[in-house]
PDB file of C-alpha atoms in Angstrom:
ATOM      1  CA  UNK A   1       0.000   0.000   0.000  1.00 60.00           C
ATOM      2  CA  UNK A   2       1.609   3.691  -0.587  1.00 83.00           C
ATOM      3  CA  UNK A   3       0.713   6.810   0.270  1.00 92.00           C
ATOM      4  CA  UNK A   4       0.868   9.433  -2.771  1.00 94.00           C
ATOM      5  CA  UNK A   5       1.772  13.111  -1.965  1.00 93.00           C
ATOM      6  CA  UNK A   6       0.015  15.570  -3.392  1.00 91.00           C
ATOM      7  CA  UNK A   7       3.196  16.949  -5.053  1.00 93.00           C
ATOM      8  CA  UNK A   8       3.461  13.436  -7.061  1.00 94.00           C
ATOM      9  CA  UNK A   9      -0.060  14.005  -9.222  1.00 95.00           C
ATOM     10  CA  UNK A  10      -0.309  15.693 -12.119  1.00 93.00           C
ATOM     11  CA  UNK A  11      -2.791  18.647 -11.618  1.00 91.00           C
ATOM     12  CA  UNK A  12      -3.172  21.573 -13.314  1.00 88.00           C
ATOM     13  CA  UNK A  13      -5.876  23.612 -12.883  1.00 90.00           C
ATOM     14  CA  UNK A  14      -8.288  20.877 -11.549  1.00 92.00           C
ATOM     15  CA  UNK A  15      -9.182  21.073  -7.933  1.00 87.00           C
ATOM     16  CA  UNK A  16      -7.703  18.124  -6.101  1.00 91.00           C
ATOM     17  CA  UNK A  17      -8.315  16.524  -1.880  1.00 91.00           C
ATOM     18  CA  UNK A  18      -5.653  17.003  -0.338  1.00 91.00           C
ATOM     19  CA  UNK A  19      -3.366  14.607   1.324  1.00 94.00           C
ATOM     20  CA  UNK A  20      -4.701  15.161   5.038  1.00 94.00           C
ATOM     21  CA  UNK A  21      -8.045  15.199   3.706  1.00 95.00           C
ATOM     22  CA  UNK A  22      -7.631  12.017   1.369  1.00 96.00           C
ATOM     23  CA  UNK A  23      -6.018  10.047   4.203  1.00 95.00           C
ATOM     24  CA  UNK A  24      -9.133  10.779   6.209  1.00 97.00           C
ATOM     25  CA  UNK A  25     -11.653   9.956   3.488  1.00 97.00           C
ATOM     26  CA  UNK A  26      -9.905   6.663   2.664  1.00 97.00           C
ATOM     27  CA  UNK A  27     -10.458   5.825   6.707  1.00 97.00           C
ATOM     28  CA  UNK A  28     -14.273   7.124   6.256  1.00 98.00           C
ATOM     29  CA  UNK A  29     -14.910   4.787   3.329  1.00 98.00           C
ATOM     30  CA  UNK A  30     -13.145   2.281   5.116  1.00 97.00           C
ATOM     31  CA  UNK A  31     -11.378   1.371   1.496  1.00 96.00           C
ATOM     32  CA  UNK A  32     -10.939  -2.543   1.430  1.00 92.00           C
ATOM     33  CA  UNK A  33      -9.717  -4.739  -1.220  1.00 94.00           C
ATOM     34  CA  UNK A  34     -12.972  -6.528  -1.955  1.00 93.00           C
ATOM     35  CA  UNK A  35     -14.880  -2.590  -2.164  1.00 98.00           C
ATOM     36  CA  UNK A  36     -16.150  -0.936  -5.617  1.00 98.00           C
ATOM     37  CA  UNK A  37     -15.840   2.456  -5.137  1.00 98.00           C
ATOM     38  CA  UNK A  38     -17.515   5.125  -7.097  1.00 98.00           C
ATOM     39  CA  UNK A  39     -15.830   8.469  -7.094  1.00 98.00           C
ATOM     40  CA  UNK A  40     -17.923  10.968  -8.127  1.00 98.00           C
ATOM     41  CA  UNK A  41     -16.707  14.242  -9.162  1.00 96.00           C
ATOM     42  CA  UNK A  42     -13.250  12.908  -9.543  1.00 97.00           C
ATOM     43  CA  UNK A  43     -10.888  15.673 -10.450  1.00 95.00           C
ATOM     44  CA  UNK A  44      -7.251  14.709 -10.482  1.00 95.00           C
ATOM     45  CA  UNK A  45      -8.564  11.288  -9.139  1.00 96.00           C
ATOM     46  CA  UNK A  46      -6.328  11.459  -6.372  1.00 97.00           C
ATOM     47  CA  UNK A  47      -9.068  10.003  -4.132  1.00 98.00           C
ATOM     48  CA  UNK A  48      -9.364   6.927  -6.576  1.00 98.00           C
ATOM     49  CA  UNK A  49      -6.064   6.435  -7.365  1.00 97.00           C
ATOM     50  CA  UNK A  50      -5.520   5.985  -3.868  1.00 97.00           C
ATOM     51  CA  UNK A  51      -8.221   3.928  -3.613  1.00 98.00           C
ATOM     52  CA  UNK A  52      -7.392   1.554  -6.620  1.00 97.00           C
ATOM     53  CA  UNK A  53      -3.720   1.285  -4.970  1.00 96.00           C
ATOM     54  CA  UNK A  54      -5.866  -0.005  -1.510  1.00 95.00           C
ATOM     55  CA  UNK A  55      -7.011  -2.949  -3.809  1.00 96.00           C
ATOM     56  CA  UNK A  56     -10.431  -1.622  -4.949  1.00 98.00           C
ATOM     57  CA  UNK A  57     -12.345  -1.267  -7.622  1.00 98.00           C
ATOM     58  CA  UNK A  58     -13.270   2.280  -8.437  1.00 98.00           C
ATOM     59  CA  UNK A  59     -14.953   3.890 -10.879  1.00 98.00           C
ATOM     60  CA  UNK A  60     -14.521   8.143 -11.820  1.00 98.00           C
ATOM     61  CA  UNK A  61     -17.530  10.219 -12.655  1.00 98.00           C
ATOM     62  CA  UNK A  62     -16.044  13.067 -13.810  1.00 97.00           C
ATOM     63  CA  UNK A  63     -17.458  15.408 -17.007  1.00 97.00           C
ATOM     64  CA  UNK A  64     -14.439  18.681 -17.059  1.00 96.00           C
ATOM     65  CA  UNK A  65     -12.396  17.324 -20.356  1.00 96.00           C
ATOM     66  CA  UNK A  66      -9.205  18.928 -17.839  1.00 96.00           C
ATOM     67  CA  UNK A  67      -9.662  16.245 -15.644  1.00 96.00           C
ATOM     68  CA  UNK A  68     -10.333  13.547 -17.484  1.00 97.00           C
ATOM     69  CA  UNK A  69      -6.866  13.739 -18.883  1.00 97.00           C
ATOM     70  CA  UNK A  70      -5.545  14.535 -15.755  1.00 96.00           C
ATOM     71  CA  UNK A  71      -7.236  11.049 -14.329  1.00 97.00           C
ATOM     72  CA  UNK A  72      -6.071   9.086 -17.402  1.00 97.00           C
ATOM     73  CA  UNK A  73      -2.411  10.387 -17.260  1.00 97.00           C
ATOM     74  CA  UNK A  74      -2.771   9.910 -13.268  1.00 97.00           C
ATOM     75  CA  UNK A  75      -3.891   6.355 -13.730  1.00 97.00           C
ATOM     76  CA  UNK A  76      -1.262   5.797 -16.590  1.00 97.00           C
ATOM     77  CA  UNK A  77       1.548   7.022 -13.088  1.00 97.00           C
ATOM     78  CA  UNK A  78       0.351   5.279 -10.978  1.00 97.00           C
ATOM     79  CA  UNK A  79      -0.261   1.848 -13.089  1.00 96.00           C
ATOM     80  CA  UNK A  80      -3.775   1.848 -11.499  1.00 97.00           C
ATOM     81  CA  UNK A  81      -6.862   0.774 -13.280  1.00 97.00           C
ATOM     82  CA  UNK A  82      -9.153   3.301 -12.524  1.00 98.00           C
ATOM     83  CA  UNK A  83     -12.437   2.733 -15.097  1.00 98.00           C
ATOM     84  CA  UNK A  84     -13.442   6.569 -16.471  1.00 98.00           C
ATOM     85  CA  UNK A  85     -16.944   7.416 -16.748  1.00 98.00           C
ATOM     86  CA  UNK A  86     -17.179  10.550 -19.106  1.00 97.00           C
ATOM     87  CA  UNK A  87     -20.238  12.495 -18.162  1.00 97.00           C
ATOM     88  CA  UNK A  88     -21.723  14.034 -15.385  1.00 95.00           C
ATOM     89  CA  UNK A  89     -23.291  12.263 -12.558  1.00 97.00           C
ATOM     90  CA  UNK A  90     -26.467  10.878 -11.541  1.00 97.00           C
ATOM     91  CA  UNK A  91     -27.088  10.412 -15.427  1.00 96.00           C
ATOM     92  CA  UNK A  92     -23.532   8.139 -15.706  1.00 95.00           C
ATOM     93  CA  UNK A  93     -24.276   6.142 -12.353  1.00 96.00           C
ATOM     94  CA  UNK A  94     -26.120   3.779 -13.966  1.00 93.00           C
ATOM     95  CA  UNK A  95     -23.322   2.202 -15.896  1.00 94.00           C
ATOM     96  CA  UNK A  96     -22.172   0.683 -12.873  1.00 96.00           C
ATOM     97  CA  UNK A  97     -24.250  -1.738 -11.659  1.00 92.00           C
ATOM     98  CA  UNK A  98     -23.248  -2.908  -8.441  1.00 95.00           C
ATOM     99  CA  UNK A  99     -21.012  -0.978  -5.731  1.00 98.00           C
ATOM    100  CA  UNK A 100     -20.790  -0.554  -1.775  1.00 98.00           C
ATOM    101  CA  UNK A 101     -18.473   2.997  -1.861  1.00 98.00           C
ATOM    102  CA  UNK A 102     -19.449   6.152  -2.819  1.00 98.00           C
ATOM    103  CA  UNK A 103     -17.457   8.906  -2.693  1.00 98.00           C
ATOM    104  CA  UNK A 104     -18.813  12.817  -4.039  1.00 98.00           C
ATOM    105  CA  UNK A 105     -15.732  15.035  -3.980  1.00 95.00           C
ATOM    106  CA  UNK A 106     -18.233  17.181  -6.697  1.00 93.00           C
ATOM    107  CA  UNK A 107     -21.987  17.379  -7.617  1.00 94.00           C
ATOM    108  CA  UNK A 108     -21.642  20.406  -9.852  1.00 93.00           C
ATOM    109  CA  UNK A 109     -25.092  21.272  -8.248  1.00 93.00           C
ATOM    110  CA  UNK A 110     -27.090  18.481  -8.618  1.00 96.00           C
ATOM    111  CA  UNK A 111     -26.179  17.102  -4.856  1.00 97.00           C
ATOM    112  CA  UNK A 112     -29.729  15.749  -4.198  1.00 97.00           C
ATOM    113  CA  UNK A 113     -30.178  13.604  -7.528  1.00 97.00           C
ATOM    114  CA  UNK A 114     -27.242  12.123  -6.915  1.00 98.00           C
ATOM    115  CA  UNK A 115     -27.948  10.859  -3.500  1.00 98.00           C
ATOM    116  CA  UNK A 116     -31.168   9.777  -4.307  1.00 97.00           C
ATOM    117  CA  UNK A 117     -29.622   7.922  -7.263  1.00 97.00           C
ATOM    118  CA  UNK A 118     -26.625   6.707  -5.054  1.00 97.00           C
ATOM    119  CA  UNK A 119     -29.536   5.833  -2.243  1.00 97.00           C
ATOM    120  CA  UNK A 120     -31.299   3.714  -4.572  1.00 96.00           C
ATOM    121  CA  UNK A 121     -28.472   1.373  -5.706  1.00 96.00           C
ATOM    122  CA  UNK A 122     -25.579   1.311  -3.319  1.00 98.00           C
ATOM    123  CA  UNK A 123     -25.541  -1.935  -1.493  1.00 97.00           C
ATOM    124  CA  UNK A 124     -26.926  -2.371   2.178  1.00 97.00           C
ATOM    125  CA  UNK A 125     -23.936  -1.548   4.616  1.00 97.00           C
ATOM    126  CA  UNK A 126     -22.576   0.565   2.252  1.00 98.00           C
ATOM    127  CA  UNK A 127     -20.638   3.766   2.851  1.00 98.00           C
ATOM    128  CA  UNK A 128     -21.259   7.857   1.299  1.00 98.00           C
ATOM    129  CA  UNK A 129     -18.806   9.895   1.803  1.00 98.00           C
ATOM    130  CA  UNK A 130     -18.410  12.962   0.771  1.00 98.00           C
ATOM    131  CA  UNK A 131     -16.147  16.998   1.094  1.00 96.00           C
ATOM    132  CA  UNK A 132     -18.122  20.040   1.496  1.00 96.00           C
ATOM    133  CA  UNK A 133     -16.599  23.497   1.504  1.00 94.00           C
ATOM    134  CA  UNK A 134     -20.443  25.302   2.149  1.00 94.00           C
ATOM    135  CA  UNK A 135     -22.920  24.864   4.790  1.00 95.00           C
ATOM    136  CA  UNK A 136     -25.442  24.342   2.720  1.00 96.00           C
ATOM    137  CA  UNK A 137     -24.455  21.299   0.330  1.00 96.00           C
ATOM    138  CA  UNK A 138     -23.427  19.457   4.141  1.00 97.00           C
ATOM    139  CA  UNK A 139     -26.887  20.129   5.539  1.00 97.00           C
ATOM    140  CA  UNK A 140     -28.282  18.959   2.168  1.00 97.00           C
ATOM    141  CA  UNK A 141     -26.302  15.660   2.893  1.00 98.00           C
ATOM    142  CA  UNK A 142     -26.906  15.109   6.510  1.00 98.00           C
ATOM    143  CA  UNK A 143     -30.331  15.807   5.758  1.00 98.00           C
ATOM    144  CA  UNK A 144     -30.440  13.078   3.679  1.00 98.00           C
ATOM    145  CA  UNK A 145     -28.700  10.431   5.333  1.00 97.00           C
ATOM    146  CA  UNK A 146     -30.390  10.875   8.582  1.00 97.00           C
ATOM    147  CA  UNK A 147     -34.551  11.296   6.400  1.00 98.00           C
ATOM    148  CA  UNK A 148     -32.753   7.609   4.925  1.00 98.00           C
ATOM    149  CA  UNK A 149     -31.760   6.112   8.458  1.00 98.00           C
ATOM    150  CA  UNK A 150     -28.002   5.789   7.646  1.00 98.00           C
ATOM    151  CA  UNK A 151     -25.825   4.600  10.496  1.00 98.00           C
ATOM    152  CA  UNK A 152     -22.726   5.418  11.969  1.00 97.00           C
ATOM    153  CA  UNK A 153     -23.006   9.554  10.508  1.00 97.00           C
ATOM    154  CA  UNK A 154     -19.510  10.957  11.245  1.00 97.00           C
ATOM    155  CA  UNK A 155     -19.282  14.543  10.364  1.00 97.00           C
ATOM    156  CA  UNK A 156     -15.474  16.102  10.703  1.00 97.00           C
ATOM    157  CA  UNK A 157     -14.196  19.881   9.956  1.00 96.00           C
ATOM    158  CA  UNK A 158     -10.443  19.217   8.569  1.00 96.00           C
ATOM    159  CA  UNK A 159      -8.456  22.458   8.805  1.00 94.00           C
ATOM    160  CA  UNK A 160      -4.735  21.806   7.824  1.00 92.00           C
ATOM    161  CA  UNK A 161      -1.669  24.261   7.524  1.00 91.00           C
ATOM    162  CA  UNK A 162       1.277  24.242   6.227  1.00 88.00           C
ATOM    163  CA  UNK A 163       4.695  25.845   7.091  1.00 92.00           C
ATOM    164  CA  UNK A 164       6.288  27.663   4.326  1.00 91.00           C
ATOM    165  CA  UNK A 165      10.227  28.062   3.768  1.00 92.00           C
ATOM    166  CA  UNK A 166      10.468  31.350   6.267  1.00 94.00           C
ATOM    167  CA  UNK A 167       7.925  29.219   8.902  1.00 93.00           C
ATOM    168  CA  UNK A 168       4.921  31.439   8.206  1.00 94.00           C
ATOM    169  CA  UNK A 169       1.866  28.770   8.202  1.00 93.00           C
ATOM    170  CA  UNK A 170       0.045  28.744   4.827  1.00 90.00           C
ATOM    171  CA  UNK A 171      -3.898  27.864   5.595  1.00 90.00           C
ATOM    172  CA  UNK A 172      -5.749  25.448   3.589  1.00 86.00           C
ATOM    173  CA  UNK A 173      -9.350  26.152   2.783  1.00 87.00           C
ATOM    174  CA  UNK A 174     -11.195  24.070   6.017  1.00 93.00           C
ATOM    175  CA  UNK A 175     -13.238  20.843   4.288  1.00 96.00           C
ATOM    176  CA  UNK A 176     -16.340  19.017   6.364  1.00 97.00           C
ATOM    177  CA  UNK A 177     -16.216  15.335   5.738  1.00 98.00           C
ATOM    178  CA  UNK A 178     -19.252  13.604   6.061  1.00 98.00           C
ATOM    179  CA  UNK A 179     -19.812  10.023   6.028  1.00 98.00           C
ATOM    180  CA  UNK A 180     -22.879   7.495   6.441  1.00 98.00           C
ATOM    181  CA  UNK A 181     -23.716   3.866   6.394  1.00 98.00           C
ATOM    182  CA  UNK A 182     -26.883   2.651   4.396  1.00 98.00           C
ATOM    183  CA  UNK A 183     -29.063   0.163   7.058  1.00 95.00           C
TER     184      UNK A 183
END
C-alpha cells in the first residue's frame, strides 16, 4: 500500500483533496480490497487512485475534459486501473451496476439527484462519503442520510496548515467530511 503526496499528481488547474483530507476519506470509506468504489466528481482522481492502490475497484464520474486527462495520465503514473466514466453524474451512475463505496468530492449542483440515485443502488452496509466546503451542500447531505436512516453519521471539519520556507503557516481552505452507512 503507498501513500501518494500531493506533489506526485499531475494537476493543473483541476481542484484536487488534499493529502490530510484524502487520508481521512480513505479511513471514512473504510477502502478494502474486496470494495467498488464510485468516485464521483473525480478531479485529479487522487481520491481513486488511492483507492485503486488499496485494492479496490473504483470507478470516476467526472465530465471537465481537464480532468479527465488529468485522471487518465494519473492512472497511466500510478499503473492503477481506474475505469473513467465521461459524463456528469447521476445520469452516468447507472453504468455501474453494483457498488458498496461512494465517494462525491463534486456534484456540480445536482447534490440531491445524486444521492437519491446513489440511495437507490448502493448496497446495504454501504458507505457515502463525501467533502463540502459550504454549509449548505453538508446540511443537504446530513439531511439526507439521517430522512434515509443511515448509520454510523460521522461529520469532521479538517483544517490543515502548512509551514512555508520562512515558517509562516500557509492555511488550507477548512473541508467538512461527512460520512454514512446505508441500514
Amino acid at each position: 500500500m503507498k501513500w501518494i503526496k500531493d506533489e506526485e499528481f499531475l494537476r493543473g488547474k483541476v481542484p484536487m483533496t488534499k493529502f490530510e483530507v484524502r487520508t481521512a476519506v480513505m479511513g471514512a470509506l473504510e477502502i478494502g480490497e474486496d470494495d467498488i468504489l464510485i468516485d464521483i466528481g473525480a478531479g485529479t482522481g487522487s481520491i481513486a487512485i488511492q483507492a485503486a492502490l488499496f485494492g479496490a475497484e473504483v470507478y470516476a464520474v467526472e465530465h471537465k475534459e481537464e480532468a479527465i486527462n488529468l485522471i487518465k495520465e494519473n492512472n497511466f503514473k500510478f499503473k492503477t486501473e481506474v475505469k473513467i466514466i465521461e459524463g456528469e453524474a447521476p445520469e452516468k451512475l447507472s453504468e455501474v451496476k453494483r457498488y458498496n463505496k461512494v465517494f462525491i468530492g463534486g456534484s456540480s449542483g445536482k447534490l440531491e439527484e445524486i444521492l437519491n440515485c446513489v440511495n437507490k443502488n448502493i448496497e446495504a452496509g454501504g458507505i457515502i462519503a463525501a467533502n463540502f466546503i459550504t454549509m449548505n451542500n453538508l446540511n443537504t447531505f446530513l439531511n439526507f442520510i439521517k430522512a434515509n436512516n443511515y448509520e454510523d453519521i460521522d461529520v469532521k471539519l479538517i483544517q490543515v496548515s502548512y509551514m512555508d520556507r520562512i515558517g509562516l503557516l500557509k492555511a488550507n481552505n477548512p473541508v467538512f467530511l461527512v460520512r454514512g452507512k446505508k441500514p
